[in-house]
Amino acid sequence: MSSGEVRVLTKRDTAEALRLLQERPVDNIVVLAKVLQHGVERAGLGNDLLGYWEDGLLVSLLSDGYSLHPVSATPAALDAFANRLEHRRCGSILGVHDEAMGLWQRLCERSFTQWASPREVRDHQLVMTISGPPKIAAAPVQVLGTRNLDSYHAASVAMYTEEVGVAPMDPQGSYRDHVASLMMKGSAFGLLQSERVVFKADLVAEAGSVCQVGGVWLAPQFRGQGASKPLMAGVVERCQERCPAVSLYVNSFNLPAIRCYEAVGFTQVGQCATILY
């Protein structure tokens, strides 16, 4: 295989892809979890996984779907991926800070009008982890099943709308299906009050000894009262029943959330970025 080649991964590339993804499991947790569950081919993943090879060695990846997610992407790989992606669109670009921003900048250079007007750029997102017990006493957090789907879906829509700026509603109901899937896997945690979900968090990815929490939301009427810290500690305890290391990412401007995670025992281990279209 020649140096500097880009191609779509096939089943025979699975071992090499896992080798690369497992070198940085916290950074690569979302893609790693999908590959472990579904393999590297479009039929399982739902999108292509592009590889960049140098002298026969797989050195970088790009998850090429609704979101573009570079993985261990070198500058040369980002150049090659940008050349291939120049004439397409996406919903977001995300990943380790320098890789996501580097891909976006290269795409803007190649097609300014197509790529240079995102809805929002979040270029300082803290990657945080905890691998020991929480530093504070945990509040009881339930694993919620589909009996609570309506309320959990409503809380998830509220969380997504606050976080992303648009509601995740579509005629096919795909977001509701996503929420139901999390609940069926035992990956939806929450607190109920009169059968209504007033706190929620999702285990969004799991790979070996590492998992990632996302979708954290507390009903507005309970904010600022000290409830979030023990509830988040409860989420950590639930996650650590399955994985010893728990990760998440949070926007640098969300100071209350950062203070909450630090109080629970999370520490920053990296930085990522998201460009939203």
mmCIF file of C-alpha atoms in Angstrom:
data_model
loop_
_atom_site.group_PDB
_atom_site.id
_atom_site.type_symbol
_atom_site.label_atom_id
_atom_site.label_comp_id
_atom_site.label_asym_id
_atom_site.label_seq_id
_atom_site.Cartn_x
_atom_site.Cartn_y
_atom_site.Cartn_z
ATOM 1 C CA MET A 1 0.000 0.000 0.000
ATOM 2 C CA SER A 2 1.359 3.388 -0.950
ATOM 3 C CA SER A 3 2.115 6.160 1.526
ATOM 4 C CA GLY A 4 -0.636 8.657 2.291
ATOM 5 C CA GLU A 5 -3.647 6.673 1.093
ATOM 6 C CA VAL A 6 -7.259 7.270 2.144
ATOM 7 C CA ARG A 7 -9.899 4.581 1.737
ATOM 8 C CA VAL A 8 -13.065 3.270 3.375
ATOM 9 C CA LEU A 9 -12.384 0.579 5.962
ATOM 10 C CA THR A 10 -13.584 -2.972 5.390
ATOM 11 C CA LYS A 11 -13.972 -5.917 7.737
ATOM 12 C CA ARG A 12 -10.340 -6.954 7.259
ATOM 13 C CA ASP A 13 -9.266 -3.618 8.797
ATOM 14 C CA THR A 14 -11.101 -4.200 12.098
ATOM 15 C CA ALA A 15 -8.072 -5.236 14.164
ATOM 16 C CA GLU A 16 -6.010 -2.269 12.959
ATOM 17 C CA ALA A 17 -8.859 0.155 13.656
ATOM 18 C CA LEU A 18 -9.277 -1.195 17.196
ATOM 19 C CA ARG A 19 -5.542 -0.952 17.805
ATOM 20 C CA LEU A 20 -5.608 2.731 16.874
ATOM 21 C CA LEU A 21 -8.797 3.536 18.784
ATOM 22 C CA GLN A 22 -7.608 1.824 21.949
ATOM 23 C CA GLU A 23 -4.416 3.883 22.072
ATOM 24 C CA ARG A 24 -6.551 6.822 23.354
ATOM 25 C CA PRO A 25 -9.723 5.258 24.742
ATOM 26 C CA VAL A 26 -11.022 8.371 26.514
ATOM 27 C CA ASP A 27 -10.581 10.584 23.433
ATOM 28 C CA ASN A 28 -11.996 7.926 21.117
ATOM 29 C CA ILE A 29 -14.689 6.429 23.351
ATOM 30 C CA VAL A 30 -17.693 7.160 21.112
ATOM 31 C CA VAL A 31 -16.190 5.727 17.922
ATOM 32 C CA LEU A 32 -14.490 2.899 19.823
ATOM 33 C CA ALA A 33 -17.765 1.809 21.429
ATOM 34 C CA LYS A 34 -19.530 1.762 18.062
ATOM 35 C CA VAL A 35 -16.773 -0.249 16.397
ATOM 36 C CA LEU A 36 -16.720 -2.780 19.246
ATOM 37 C CA GLN A 37 -20.473 -3.230 18.900
ATOM 38 C CA HIS A 38 -21.007 -2.920 15.157
ATOM 39 C CA GLY A 39 -17.665 -3.390 13.390
ATOM 40 C CA VAL A 40 -16.119 -0.958 10.926
ATOM 41 C CA GLU A 41 -18.417 -1.280 7.921
ATOM 42 C CA ARG A 42 -21.326 0.963 6.917
ATOM 43 C CA ALA A 43 -23.855 -1.877 7.259
ATOM 44 C CA GLY A 44 -23.275 -1.936 11.022
ATOM 45 C CA LEU A 45 -22.117 1.602 11.816
ATOM 46 C CA GLY A 46 -24.588 3.438 9.596
ATOM 47 C CA ASN A 47 -21.783 5.491 8.030
ATOM 48 C CA ASP A 48 -18.371 5.028 6.453
ATOM 49 C CA LEU A 49 -15.200 4.910 8.513
ATOM 50 C CA LEU A 50 -12.311 6.353 6.531
ATOM 51 C CA GLY A 51 -8.744 5.343 7.198
ATOM 52 C CA TYR A 52 -5.487 7.115 6.408
ATOM 53 C CA TRP A 53 -2.458 4.887 5.866
ATOM 54 C CA GLU A 54 1.202 5.797 5.718
ATOM 55 C CA ASP A 55 3.607 3.139 4.458
ATOM 56 C CA GLY A 56 1.042 0.439 5.117
ATOM 57 C CA LEU A 57 0.221 1.504 8.675
ATOM 58 C CA LEU A 58 -3.189 2.849 9.682
ATOM 59 C CA VAL A 59 -2.401 6.117 11.489
ATOM 60 C CA SER A 60 -5.697 8.072 11.450
ATOM 61 C CA LEU A 61 -9.448 7.568 11.114
ATOM 62 C CA LEU A 62 -12.495 9.679 10.279
ATOM 63 C CA SER A 63 -16.052 8.729 11.141
ATOM 64 C CA ASP A 64 -17.826 10.081 8.059
ATOM 65 C CA GLY A 65 -21.509 10.394 8.931
ATOM 66 C CA TYR A 66 -23.979 13.101 9.927
ATOM 67 C CA SER A 67 -21.149 14.209 12.199
ATOM 68 C CA LEU A 68 -17.526 14.251 11.073
ATOM 69 C CA HIS A 69 -15.284 12.850 13.816
ATOM 70 C CA PRO A 70 -11.513 12.667 13.180
ATOM 71 C CA VAL A 71 -9.598 10.148 15.300
ATOM 72 C CA SER A 72 -5.843 10.410 15.990
ATOM 73 C CA ALA A 73 -5.726 12.584 12.880
ATOM 74 C CA THR A 74 -2.283 13.822 11.870
ATOM 75 C CA PRO A 75 -1.919 17.050 9.856
ATOM 76 C CA ALA A 76 -1.330 14.992 6.703
ATOM 77 C CA ALA A 77 -4.437 12.922 7.414
ATOM 78 C CA LEU A 78 -6.521 16.060 7.963
ATOM 79 C CA ASP A 79 -5.340 17.374 4.595
ATOM 80 C CA ALA A 80 -6.333 14.116 2.919
ATOM 81 C CA PHE A 81 -9.714 13.913 4.663
ATOM 82 C CA ALA A 82 -10.521 17.543 3.795
ATOM 83 C CA ASN A 83 -9.744 16.899 0.133
ATOM 84 C CA ARG A 84 -12.183 14.008 0.130
ATOM 85 C CA LEU A 85 -14.938 15.845 2.041
ATOM 86 C CA GLU A 86 -14.763 19.177 0.246
ATOM 87 C CA HIS A 87 -18.090 18.852 -1.577
ATOM 88 C CA ARG A 88 -20.351 17.428 1.132
ATOM 89 C CA ARG A 89 -22.263 18.734 4.121
ATOM 90 C CA CYS A 90 -22.628 17.592 7.731
ATOM 91 C CA GLY A 91 -24.455 18.401 10.932
ATOM 92 C CA SER A 92 -21.329 18.882 13.033
ATOM 93 C CA ILE A 93 -17.578 18.384 13.255
ATOM 94 C CA LEU A 94 -16.352 17.114 16.596
ATOM 95 C CA GLY A 95 -13.384 15.498 18.286
ATOM 96 C CA VAL A 96 -10.130 16.301 20.036
ATOM 97 C CA HIS A 97 -9.665 20.082 19.856
ATOM 98 C CA ASP A 98 -6.775 20.346 17.413
ATOM 99 C CA GLU A 99 -8.159 17.625 15.151
ATOM 100 C CA ALA A 100 -11.738 18.953 14.933
ATOM 101 C CA MET A 101 -10.608 22.556 14.510
ATOM 102 C CA GLY A 102 -7.904 21.513 12.064
ATOM 103 C CA LEU A 103 -10.379 19.652 9.867
ATOM 104 C CA TRP A 104 -12.816 22.562 9.921
ATOM 105 C CA GLN A 105 -10.115 25.092 9.014
ATOM 106 C CA ARG A 106 -8.968 22.944 6.092
ATOM 107 C CA LEU A 107 -12.535 22.549 4.823
ATOM 108 C CA CYS A 108 -13.032 26.335 5.010
ATOM 109 C CA GLU A 109 -9.855 26.843 2.978
ATOM 110 C CA ARG A 110 -11.146 24.523 0.264
ATOM 111 C CA SER A 111 -14.776 25.694 0.142
ATOM 112 C CA PHE A 112 -15.248 28.861 2.179
ATOM 113 C CA THR A 113 -18.906 29.505 1.353
ATOM 114 C CA GLN A 114 -19.877 25.927 2.173
ATOM 115 C CA TRP A 115 -18.058 25.472 5.482
ATOM 116 C CA ALA A 116 -17.252 28.894 6.966
ATOM 117 C CA SER A 117 -20.679 29.778 8.409
ATOM 118 C CA PRO A 118 -21.454 27.282 11.166
ATOM 119 C CA ARG A 119 -24.311 27.914 13.566
ATOM 120 C CA GLU A 120 -21.892 27.802 16.495
ATOM 121 C CA VAL A 121 -18.259 26.961 17.282
ATOM 122 C CA ARG A 122 -17.537 25.495 20.717
ATOM 123 C CA ASP A 123 -13.778 25.387 20.648
ATOM 124 C CA HIS A 124 -13.086 24.940 24.384
ATOM 125 C CA GLN A 125 -14.788 21.851 25.763
ATOM 126 C CA LEU A 126 -13.158 20.198 28.762
ATOM 127 C CA VAL A 127 -12.715 16.418 28.729
ATOM 128 C CA MET A 128 -12.950 15.180 32.320
ATOM 129 C CA THR A 129 -12.643 11.776 33.988
ATOM 130 C CA ILE A 130 -13.055 10.109 37.365
ATOM 131 C CA SER A 131 -11.699 6.658 38.151
ATOM 132 C CA GLY A 132 -12.114 6.500 41.917
ATOM 133 C CA PRO A 133 -15.177 6.831 44.127
ATOM 134 C CA PRO A 134 -16.975 10.198 44.185
ATOM 135 C CA LYS A 135 -15.621 12.754 46.670
ATOM 136 C CA ILE A 136 -19.083 13.511 48.017
ATOM 137 C CA ALA A 137 -21.991 11.404 49.232
ATOM 138 C CA ALA A 138 -24.195 10.215 46.406
ATOM 139 C CA ALA A 139 -27.937 10.723 46.124
ATOM 140 C CA PRO A 140 -29.962 7.693 44.969
ATOM 141 C CA VAL A 141 -30.264 7.616 41.175
ATOM 142 C CA GLN A 142 -32.499 5.099 39.427
ATOM 143 C CA VAL A 143 -31.923 3.132 36.260
ATOM 144 C CA LEU A 144 -35.065 4.083 34.348
ATOM 145 C CA GLY A 145 -36.847 1.747 31.963
ATOM 146 C CA THR A 146 -39.227 2.370 29.085
ATOM 147 C CA ARG A 147 -42.185 2.626 31.474
ATOM 148 C CA ASN A 148 -40.880 6.179 31.984
ATOM 149 C CA LEU A 149 -40.188 6.818 28.295
ATOM 150 C CA ASP A 150 -42.593 9.740 27.831
ATOM 151 C CA SER A 151 -41.177 11.712 30.751
ATOM 152 C CA TYR A 152 -37.563 10.782 30.033
ATOM 153 C CA HIS A 153 -38.005 11.741 26.383
ATOM 154 C CA ALA A 154 -39.463 15.123 27.396
ATOM 155 C CA ALA A 155 -36.485 15.738 29.709
ATOM 156 C CA SER A 156 -34.083 14.643 26.955
ATOM 157 C CA VAL A 157 -35.668 17.049 24.468
ATOM 158 C CA ALA A 158 -35.358 19.875 27.012
ATOM 159 C CA MET A 159 -31.697 18.998 27.624
ATOM 160 C CA TYR A 160 -30.883 18.792 23.907
ATOM 161 C CA THR A 161 -32.653 22.055 23.112
ATOM 162 C CA GLU A 162 -30.767 23.875 25.884
ATOM 163 C CA GLU A 163 -27.442 22.343 24.896
ATOM 164 C CA VAL A 164 -27.570 22.485 21.099
ATOM 165 C CA GLY A 165 -29.981 25.360 20.494
ATOM 166 C CA VAL A 166 -32.508 23.437 18.392
ATOM 167 C CA ALA A 167 -35.092 20.812 19.298
ATOM 168 C CA PRO A 168 -34.290 17.239 18.162
ATOM 169 C CA MET A 169 -37.676 16.664 16.603
ATOM 170 C CA ASP A 170 -38.221 14.924 13.275
ATOM 171 C CA PRO A 171 -41.221 13.283 11.575
ATOM 172 C CA GLN A 172 -39.670 9.816 11.884
ATOM 173 C CA GLY A 173 -39.280 10.085 15.663
ATOM 174 C CA SER A 174 -35.641 9.022 15.513
ATOM 175 C CA TYR A 175 -34.666 10.921 18.665
ATOM 176 C CA ARG A 176 -37.428 9.224 20.644
ATOM 177 C CA ASP A 177 -36.164 5.892 19.289
ATOM 178 C CA HIS A 178 -32.642 6.829 20.433
ATOM 179 C CA VAL A 179 -33.904 7.631 23.930
ATOM 180 C CA ALA A 180 -35.859 4.368 24.062
ATOM 181 C CA SER A 181 -32.749 2.462 22.986
ATOM 182 C CA LEU A 182 -30.759 3.938 25.865
ATOM 183 C CA MET A 183 -33.482 2.948 28.301
ATOM 184 C CA MET A 184 -33.678 -0.608 26.976
ATOM 185 C CA LYS A 185 -29.908 -0.965 27.470
ATOM 186 C CA GLY A 186 -30.104 0.197 31.086
ATOM 187 C CA SER A 187 -28.169 3.357 30.169
ATOM 188 C CA ALA A 188 -30.698 5.966 31.308
ATOM 189 C CA PHE A 189 -30.324 7.262 34.862
ATOM 190 C CA GLY A 190 -32.655 9.641 36.611
ATOM 191 C CA LEU A 191 -34.647 10.935 39.545
ATOM 192 C CA LEU A 192 -38.434 10.894 39.523
ATOM 193 C CA GLN A 193 -40.777 13.242 41.336
ATOM 194 C CA SER A 194 -44.458 12.310 41.032
ATOM 195 C CA GLU A 195 -43.516 10.059 38.084
ATOM 196 C CA ARG A 196 -41.895 13.006 36.305
ATOM 197 C CA VAL A 197 -38.192 12.950 35.434
ATOM 198 C CA VAL A 198 -36.561 15.917 37.154
ATOM 199 C CA PHE A 199 -32.944 14.794 36.697
ATOM 200 C CA LYS A 200 -31.396 12.673 33.975
ATOM 201 C CA ALA A 201 -28.071 11.473 32.616
ATOM 202 C CA ASP A 202 -27.198 8.950 29.922
ATOM 203 C CA LEU A 203 -24.396 6.441 29.614
ATOM 204 C CA VAL A 204 -23.751 7.250 25.963
ATOM 205 C CA ALA A 205 -20.744 5.028 25.248
ATOM 206 C CA GLU A 206 -19.024 2.085 26.909
ATOM 207 C CA ALA A 207 -15.783 0.400 25.863
ATOM 208 C CA GLY A 208 -13.863 -1.900 28.163
ATOM 209 C CA SER A 209 -12.878 -0.050 31.327
ATOM 210 C CA VAL A 210 -14.047 3.393 30.115
ATOM 211 C CA CYS A 211 -17.484 4.895 29.606
ATOM 212 C CA GLN A 212 -18.844 8.338 28.778
ATOM 213 C CA VAL A 213 -21.742 10.170 30.398
ATOM 214 C CA GLY A 214 -23.789 12.701 28.462
ATOM 215 C CA GLY A 215 -27.199 14.301 28.395
ATOM 216 C CA VAL A 216 -26.986 15.563 31.980
ATOM 217 C CA TRP A 217 -30.014 17.706 32.846
ATOM 218 C CA LEU A 218 -31.697 19.015 35.986
ATOM 219 C CA ALA A 219 -35.144 20.591 35.902
ATOM 220 C CA PRO A 220 -34.785 24.396 36.151
ATOM 221 C CA GLN A 221 -36.744 24.716 39.400
ATOM 222 C CA PHE A 222 -34.131 22.588 41.218
ATOM 223 C CA ARG A 223 -31.061 24.407 39.972
ATOM 224 C CA GLY A 224 -28.902 26.462 42.318
ATOM 225 C CA GLN A 225 -29.985 24.467 45.371
ATOM 226 C CA GLY A 226 -27.033 22.053 45.611
ATOM 227 C CA ALA A 227 -28.921 19.082 44.180
ATOM 228 C CA SER A 228 -26.739 18.468 41.140
ATOM 229 C CA LYS A 229 -23.572 17.381 42.963
ATOM 230 C CA PRO A 230 -24.969 14.427 44.927
ATOM 231 C CA LEU A 231 -27.077 13.400 41.939
ATOM 232 C CA MET A 232 -24.017 13.418 39.690
ATOM 233 C CA ALA A 233 -22.145 11.388 42.289
ATOM 234 C CA GLY A 234 -25.022 8.922 42.087
ATOM 235 C CA VAL A 235 -24.597 8.720 38.317
ATOM 236 C CA VAL A 236 -20.887 8.014 38.762
ATOM 237 C CA GLU A 237 -21.651 5.171 41.146
ATOM 238 C CA ARG A 238 -24.143 3.697 38.684
ATOM 239 C CA CYS A 239 -21.640 3.930 35.832
ATOM 240 C CA GLN A 240 -18.841 2.430 37.910
ATOM 241 C CA GLU A 241 -20.953 -0.677 38.385
ATOM 242 C CA ARG A 242 -20.066 -1.261 34.717
ATOM 243 C CA CYS A 243 -16.833 0.672 34.061
ATOM 244 C CA PRO A 244 -14.239 1.932 36.577
ATOM 245 C CA ALA A 245 -13.382 5.064 34.572
ATOM 246 C CA VAL A 246 -16.144 7.558 33.780
ATOM 247 C CA SER A 247 -15.612 10.416 31.322
ATOM 248 C CA LEU A 248 -17.605 13.377 30.066
ATOM 249 C CA TYR A 249 -17.077 16.664 28.292
ATOM 250 C CA VAL A 250 -18.419 20.083 29.207
ATOM 251 C CA ASN A 251 -18.320 23.518 27.611
ATOM 252 C CA SER A 252 -15.798 25.864 29.192
ATOM 253 C CA PHE A 253 -18.475 28.562 29.609
ATOM 254 C CA ASN A 254 -20.676 26.245 31.708
ATOM 255 C CA LEU A 255 -19.013 27.148 34.995
ATOM 256 C CA PRO A 256 -21.745 25.728 37.296
ATOM 257 C CA ALA A 257 -21.417 22.315 35.596
ATOM 258 C CA ILE A 258 -17.616 22.399 35.801
ATOM 259 C CA ARG A 259 -17.770 23.234 39.510
ATOM 260 C CA CYS A 260 -20.229 20.400 40.027
ATOM 261 C CA TYR A 261 -18.054 17.846 38.234
ATOM 262 C CA GLU A 262 -14.929 18.982 40.072
ATOM 263 C CA ALA A 263 -16.695 18.680 43.420
ATOM 264 C CA VAL A 264 -17.701 15.110 42.540
ATOM 265 C CA GLY A 265 -14.067 14.289 41.706
ATOM 266 C CA PHE A 266 -13.721 14.705 37.950
ATOM 267 C CA THR A 267 -10.431 16.154 36.680
ATOM 268 C CA GLN A 268 -9.633 17.581 33.261
ATOM 269 C CA VAL A 269 -7.568 15.287 31.027
ATOM 270 C CA GLY A 270 -7.987 16.951 27.631
ATOM 271 C CA GLN A 271 -9.907 19.345 25.425
ATOM 272 C CA CYS A 272 -12.280 18.792 22.544
ATOM 273 C CA ALA A 273 -14.239 20.996 20.152
ATOM 274 C CA THR A 274 -17.554 20.925 18.291
ATOM 275 C CA ILE A 275 -18.551 22.926 15.213
ATOM 276 C CA LEU A 276 -22.334 22.949 14.774
ATOM 277 C CA TYR A 277 -24.126 23.535 11.468
#
